[in-house]
CSV table of C-alpha atoms in Angstrom, one decimal:
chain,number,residue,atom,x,y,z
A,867,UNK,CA,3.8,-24.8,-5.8
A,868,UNK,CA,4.1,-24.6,-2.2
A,869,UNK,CA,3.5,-22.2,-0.4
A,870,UNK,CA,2.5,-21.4,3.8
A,871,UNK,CA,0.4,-18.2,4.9
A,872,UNK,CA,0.4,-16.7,8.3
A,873,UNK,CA,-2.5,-14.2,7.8
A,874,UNK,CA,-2.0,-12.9,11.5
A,875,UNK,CA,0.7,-10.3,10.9
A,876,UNK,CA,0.7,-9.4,14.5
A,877,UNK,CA,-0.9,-10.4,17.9
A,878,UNK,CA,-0.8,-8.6,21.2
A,879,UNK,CA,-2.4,-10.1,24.7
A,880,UNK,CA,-2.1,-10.0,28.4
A,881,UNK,CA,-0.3,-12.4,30.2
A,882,UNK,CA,-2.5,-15.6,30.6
A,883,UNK,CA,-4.8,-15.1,28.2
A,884,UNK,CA,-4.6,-18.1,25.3
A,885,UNK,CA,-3.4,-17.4,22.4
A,886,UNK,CA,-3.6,-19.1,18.6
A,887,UNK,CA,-1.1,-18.6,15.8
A,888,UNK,CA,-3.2,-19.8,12.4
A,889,UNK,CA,-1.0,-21.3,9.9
A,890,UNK,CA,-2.2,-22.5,6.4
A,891,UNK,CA,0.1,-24.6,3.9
A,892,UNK,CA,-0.4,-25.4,0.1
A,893,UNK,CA,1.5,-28.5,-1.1
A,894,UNK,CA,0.9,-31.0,-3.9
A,895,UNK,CA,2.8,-33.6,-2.3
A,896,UNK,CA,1.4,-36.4,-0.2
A,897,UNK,CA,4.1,-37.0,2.0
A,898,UNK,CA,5.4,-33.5,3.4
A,899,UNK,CA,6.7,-32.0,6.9
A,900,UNK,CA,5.7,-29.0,9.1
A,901,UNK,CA,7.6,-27.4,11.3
A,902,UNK,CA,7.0,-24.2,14.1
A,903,UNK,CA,9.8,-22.1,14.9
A,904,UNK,CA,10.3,-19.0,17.4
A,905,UNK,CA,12.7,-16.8,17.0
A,906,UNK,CA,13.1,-14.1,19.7
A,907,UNK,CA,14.6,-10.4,19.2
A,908,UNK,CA,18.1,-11.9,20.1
A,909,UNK,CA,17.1,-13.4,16.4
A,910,UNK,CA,17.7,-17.0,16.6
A,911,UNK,CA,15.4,-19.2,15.4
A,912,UNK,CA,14.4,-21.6,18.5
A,913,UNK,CA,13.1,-25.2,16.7
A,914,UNK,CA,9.7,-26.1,18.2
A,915,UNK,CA,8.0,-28.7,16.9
A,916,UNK,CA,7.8,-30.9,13.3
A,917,UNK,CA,4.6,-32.8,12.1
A,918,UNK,CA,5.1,-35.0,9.2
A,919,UNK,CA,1.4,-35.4,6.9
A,920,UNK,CA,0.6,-39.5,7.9
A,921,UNK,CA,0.6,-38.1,11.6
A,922,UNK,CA,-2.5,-36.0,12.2
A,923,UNK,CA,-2.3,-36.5,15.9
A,924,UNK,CA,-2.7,-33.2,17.8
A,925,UNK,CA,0.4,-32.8,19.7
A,926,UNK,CA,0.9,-31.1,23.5
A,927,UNK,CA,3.9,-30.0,25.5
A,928,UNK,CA,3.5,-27.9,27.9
A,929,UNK,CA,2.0,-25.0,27.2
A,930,UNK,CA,2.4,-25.2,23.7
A,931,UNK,CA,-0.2,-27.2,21.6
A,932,UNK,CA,-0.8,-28.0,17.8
A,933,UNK,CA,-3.7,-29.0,15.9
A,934,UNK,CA,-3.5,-30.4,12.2
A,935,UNK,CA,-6.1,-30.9,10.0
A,936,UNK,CA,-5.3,-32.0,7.0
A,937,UNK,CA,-8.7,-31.8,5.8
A,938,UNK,CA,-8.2,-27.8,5.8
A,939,UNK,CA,-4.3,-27.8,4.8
A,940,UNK,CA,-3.6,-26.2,8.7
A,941,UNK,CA,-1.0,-26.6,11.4
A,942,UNK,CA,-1.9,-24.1,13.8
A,943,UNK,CA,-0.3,-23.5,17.5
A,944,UNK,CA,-2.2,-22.1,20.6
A,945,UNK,CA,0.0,-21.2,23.8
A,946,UNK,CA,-1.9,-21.9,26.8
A,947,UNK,CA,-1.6,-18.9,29.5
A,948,UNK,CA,1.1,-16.6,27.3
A,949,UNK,CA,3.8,-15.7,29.4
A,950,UNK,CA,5.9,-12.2,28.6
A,951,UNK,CA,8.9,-14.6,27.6
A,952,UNK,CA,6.7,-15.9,25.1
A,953,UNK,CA,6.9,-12.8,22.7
A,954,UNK,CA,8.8,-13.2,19.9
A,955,UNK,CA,7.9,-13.6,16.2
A,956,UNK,CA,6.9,-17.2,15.2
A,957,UNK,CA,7.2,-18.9,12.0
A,958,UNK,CA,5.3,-21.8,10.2
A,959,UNK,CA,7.1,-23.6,7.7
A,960,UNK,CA,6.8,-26.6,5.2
A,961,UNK,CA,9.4,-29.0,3.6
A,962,UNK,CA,9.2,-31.4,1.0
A,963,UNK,CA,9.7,-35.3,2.1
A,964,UNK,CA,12.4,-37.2,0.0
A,965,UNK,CA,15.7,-35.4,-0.9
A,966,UNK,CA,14.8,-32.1,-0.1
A,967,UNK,CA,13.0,-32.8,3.2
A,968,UNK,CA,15.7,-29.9,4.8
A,969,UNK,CA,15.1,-27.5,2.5
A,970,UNK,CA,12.2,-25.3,4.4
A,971,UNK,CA,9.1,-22.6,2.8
A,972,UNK,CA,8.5,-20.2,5.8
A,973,UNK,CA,5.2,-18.5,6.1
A,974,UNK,CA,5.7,-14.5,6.8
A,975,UNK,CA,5.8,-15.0,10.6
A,976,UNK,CA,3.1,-14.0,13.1
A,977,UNK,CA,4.7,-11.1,15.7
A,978,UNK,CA,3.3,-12.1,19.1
A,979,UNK,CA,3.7,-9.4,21.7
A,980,UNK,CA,2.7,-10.3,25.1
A,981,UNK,CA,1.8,-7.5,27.9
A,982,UNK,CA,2.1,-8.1,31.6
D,376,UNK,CA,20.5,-32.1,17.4
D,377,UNK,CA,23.3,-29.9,15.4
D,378,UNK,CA,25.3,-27.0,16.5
D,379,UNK,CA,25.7,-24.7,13.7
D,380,UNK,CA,28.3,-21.9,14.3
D,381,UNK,CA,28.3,-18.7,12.5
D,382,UNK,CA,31.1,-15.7,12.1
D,383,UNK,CA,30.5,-13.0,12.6
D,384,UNK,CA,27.7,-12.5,14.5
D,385,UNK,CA,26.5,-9.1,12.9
D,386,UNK,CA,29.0,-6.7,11.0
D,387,UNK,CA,28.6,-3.3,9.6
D,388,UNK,CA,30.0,-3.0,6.2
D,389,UNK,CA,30.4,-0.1,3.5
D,390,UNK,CA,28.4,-0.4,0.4
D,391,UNK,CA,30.4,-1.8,-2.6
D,392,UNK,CA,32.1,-4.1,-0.4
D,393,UNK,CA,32.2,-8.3,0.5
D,394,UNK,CA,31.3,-9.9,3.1
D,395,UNK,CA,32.0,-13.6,3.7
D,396,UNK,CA,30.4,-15.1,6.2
D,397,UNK,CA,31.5,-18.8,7.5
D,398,UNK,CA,29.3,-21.6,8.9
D,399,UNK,CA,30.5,-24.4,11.0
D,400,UNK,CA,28.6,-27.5,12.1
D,401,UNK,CA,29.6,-29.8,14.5
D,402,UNK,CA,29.2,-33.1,12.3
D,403,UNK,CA,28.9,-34.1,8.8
D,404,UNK,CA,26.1,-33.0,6.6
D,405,UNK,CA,25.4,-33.7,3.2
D,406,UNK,CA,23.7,-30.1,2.5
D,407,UNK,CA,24.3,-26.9,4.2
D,408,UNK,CA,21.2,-24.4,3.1
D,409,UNK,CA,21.8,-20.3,3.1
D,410,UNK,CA,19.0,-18.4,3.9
D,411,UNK,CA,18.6,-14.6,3.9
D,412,UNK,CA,15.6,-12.6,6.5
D,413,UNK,CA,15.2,-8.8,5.0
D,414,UNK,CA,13.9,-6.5,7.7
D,415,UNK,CA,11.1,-7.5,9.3
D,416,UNK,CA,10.3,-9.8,7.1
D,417,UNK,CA,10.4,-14.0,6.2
D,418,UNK,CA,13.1,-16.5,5.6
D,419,UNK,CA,14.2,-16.9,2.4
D,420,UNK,CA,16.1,-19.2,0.9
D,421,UNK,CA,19.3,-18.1,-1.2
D,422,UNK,CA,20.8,-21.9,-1.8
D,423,UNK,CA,21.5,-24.9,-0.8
D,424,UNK,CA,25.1,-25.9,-1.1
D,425,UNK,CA,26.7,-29.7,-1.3
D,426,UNK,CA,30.0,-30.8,-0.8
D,427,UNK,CA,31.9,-31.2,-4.1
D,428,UNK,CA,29.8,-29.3,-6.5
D,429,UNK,CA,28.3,-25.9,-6.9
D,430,UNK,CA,25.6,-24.6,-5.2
D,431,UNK,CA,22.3,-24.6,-6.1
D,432,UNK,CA,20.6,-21.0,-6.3
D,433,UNK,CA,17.0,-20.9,-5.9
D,434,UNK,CA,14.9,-18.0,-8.3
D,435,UNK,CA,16.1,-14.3,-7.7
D,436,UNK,CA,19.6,-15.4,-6.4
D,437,UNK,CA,22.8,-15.5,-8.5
D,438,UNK,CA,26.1,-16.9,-8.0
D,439,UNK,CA,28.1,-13.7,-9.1
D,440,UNK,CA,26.2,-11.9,-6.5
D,441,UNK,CA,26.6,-14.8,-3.6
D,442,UNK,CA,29.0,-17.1,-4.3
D,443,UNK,CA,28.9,-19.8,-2.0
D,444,UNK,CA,32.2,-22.3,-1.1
D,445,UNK,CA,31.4,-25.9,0.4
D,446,UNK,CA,34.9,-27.5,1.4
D,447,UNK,CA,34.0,-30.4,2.9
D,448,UNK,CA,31.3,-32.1,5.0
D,449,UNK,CA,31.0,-29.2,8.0
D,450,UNK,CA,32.1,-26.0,7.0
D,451,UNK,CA,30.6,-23.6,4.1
D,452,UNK,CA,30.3,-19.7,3.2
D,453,UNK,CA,28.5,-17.1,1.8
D,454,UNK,CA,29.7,-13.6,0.5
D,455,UNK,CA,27.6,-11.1,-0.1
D,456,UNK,CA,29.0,-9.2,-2.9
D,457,UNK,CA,29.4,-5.9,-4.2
D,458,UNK,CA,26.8,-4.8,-0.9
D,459,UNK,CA,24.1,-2.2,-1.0
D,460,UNK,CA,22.2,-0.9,1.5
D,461,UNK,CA,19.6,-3.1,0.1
D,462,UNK,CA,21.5,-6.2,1.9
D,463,UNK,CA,21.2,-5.4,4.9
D,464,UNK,CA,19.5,-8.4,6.0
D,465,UNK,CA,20.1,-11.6,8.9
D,466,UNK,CA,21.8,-14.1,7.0
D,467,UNK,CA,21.5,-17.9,8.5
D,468,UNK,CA,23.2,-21.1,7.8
D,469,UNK,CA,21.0,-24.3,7.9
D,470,UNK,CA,21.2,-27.8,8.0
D,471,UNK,CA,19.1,-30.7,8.4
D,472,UNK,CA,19.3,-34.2,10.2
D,473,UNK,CA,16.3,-36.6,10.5
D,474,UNK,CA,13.6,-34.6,9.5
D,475,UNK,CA,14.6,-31.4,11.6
D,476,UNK,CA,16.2,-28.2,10.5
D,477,UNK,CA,18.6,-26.8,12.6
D,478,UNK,CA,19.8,-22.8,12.4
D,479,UNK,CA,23.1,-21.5,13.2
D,480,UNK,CA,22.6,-17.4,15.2
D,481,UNK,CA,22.7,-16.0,12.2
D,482,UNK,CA,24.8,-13.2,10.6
D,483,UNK,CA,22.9,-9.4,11.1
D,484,UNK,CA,24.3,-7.0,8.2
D,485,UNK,CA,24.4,-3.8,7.4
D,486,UNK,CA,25.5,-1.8,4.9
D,487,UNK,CA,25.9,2.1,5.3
């Protein structure tokens, strides 16, 4: 079964200090898709990145950065001198490739509160 | 991208009442996915509904309970029926194109 964990219920820094969300995904497929998403207390969810599994390149924009290793099933995301605006709660999530490559498992979110 | 739309934006409803809430997207999609977010808590998903045949309810969802409506290619519902306090929850509309899953505001209920 699949399944994503998010065992950081809850961060909280001072502005521009780094910070990394951990996420770890269980899948038996081979071909799969990760995604990040932020959704702020207005509570929409803000898309912000997806990794498909052949593409283990890490990935930069910005502030934001991921790193996947495959080798230890994780996709996690460090923000790069965290920014008040940045608070929000932030989910992992993993989808199947093939016919139900839309339909998303979320992880239980990590609640990242950033301090001035 | 997609733009989802979804009415209403939050209601507060009376227990033992529906609530239907609608989902527009701004092109044609082959599946529109429900997903209900409890308090404080993760995204779940309810079902995932396709144009011209029922929904499909994943484990711990029933139909009686959320019947779900797909007319055509951009529009779908949701109603939460018979509502306790217990439903009070952010209801979003999905849907996906090329790999990416786009979410509509989301509907925040609750029921007093």
């Amino acid at each position: 079964a699949q399944k994503v964990t998010q065992a950081q219920t809850e961060i909280s820094v001072v502005e521009k200090e780094d910070v990394t969300l951990d996420c770890v995904y269980e899948t038996r497929d081979t071909t799969y898709y990760l995604f990040w998403y932020k959704q702020p207390p207005s509570g929409e969810l803000v898309f912000l990145i997806r990794r498909n599994s052949f593409d283990e390149q890490n990935e930069i924009s910005g502030r934001y950065s991921w790193n996947f290793q495959k080798s230890t099933s994780s996709f996690n995301f460090t923000i790069t001198a965290s920014q008040v605006v940045d608070s929000a709660v932030y989910f992992c999530a993993l989808s199947e490739a093939g016919r139900d490559t839309d339909k998303l498992i979320f992880g239980t979110g990590t609640r990242l509160q950033v301090f001035p | 991208s997609a733009v989802i739309s979804q009415k209403p934006s939050r209601d507060i409803c009376q227990r033992g009442t529906s609530l239907t809430i609608q989902c527009q997207v701004d092109s044609q999609v082959t599946m529109m996915f429900w997903y209900r977010q409890q308090p404080g808590q993760s995204l779940t998903l309810i079902a995932t509904a396709n144009q011209g045949s029922e929904a499909t309810y994943e484990s711990g969802f029933v139909i009686d309970k959320f019947p779900i409506s797909r007319p055509n290619l951009t529009f779908s519902t949701l109603t939460v029926s018979n509502m306790s306090p217990e439903d009070s929850s952010i209801y979003l509309c999905s849907v996906g194109r090329r790999g990416e899953a786009f979410f509509g505001q989301g509907t925040r209920l609750t029921v007093v």
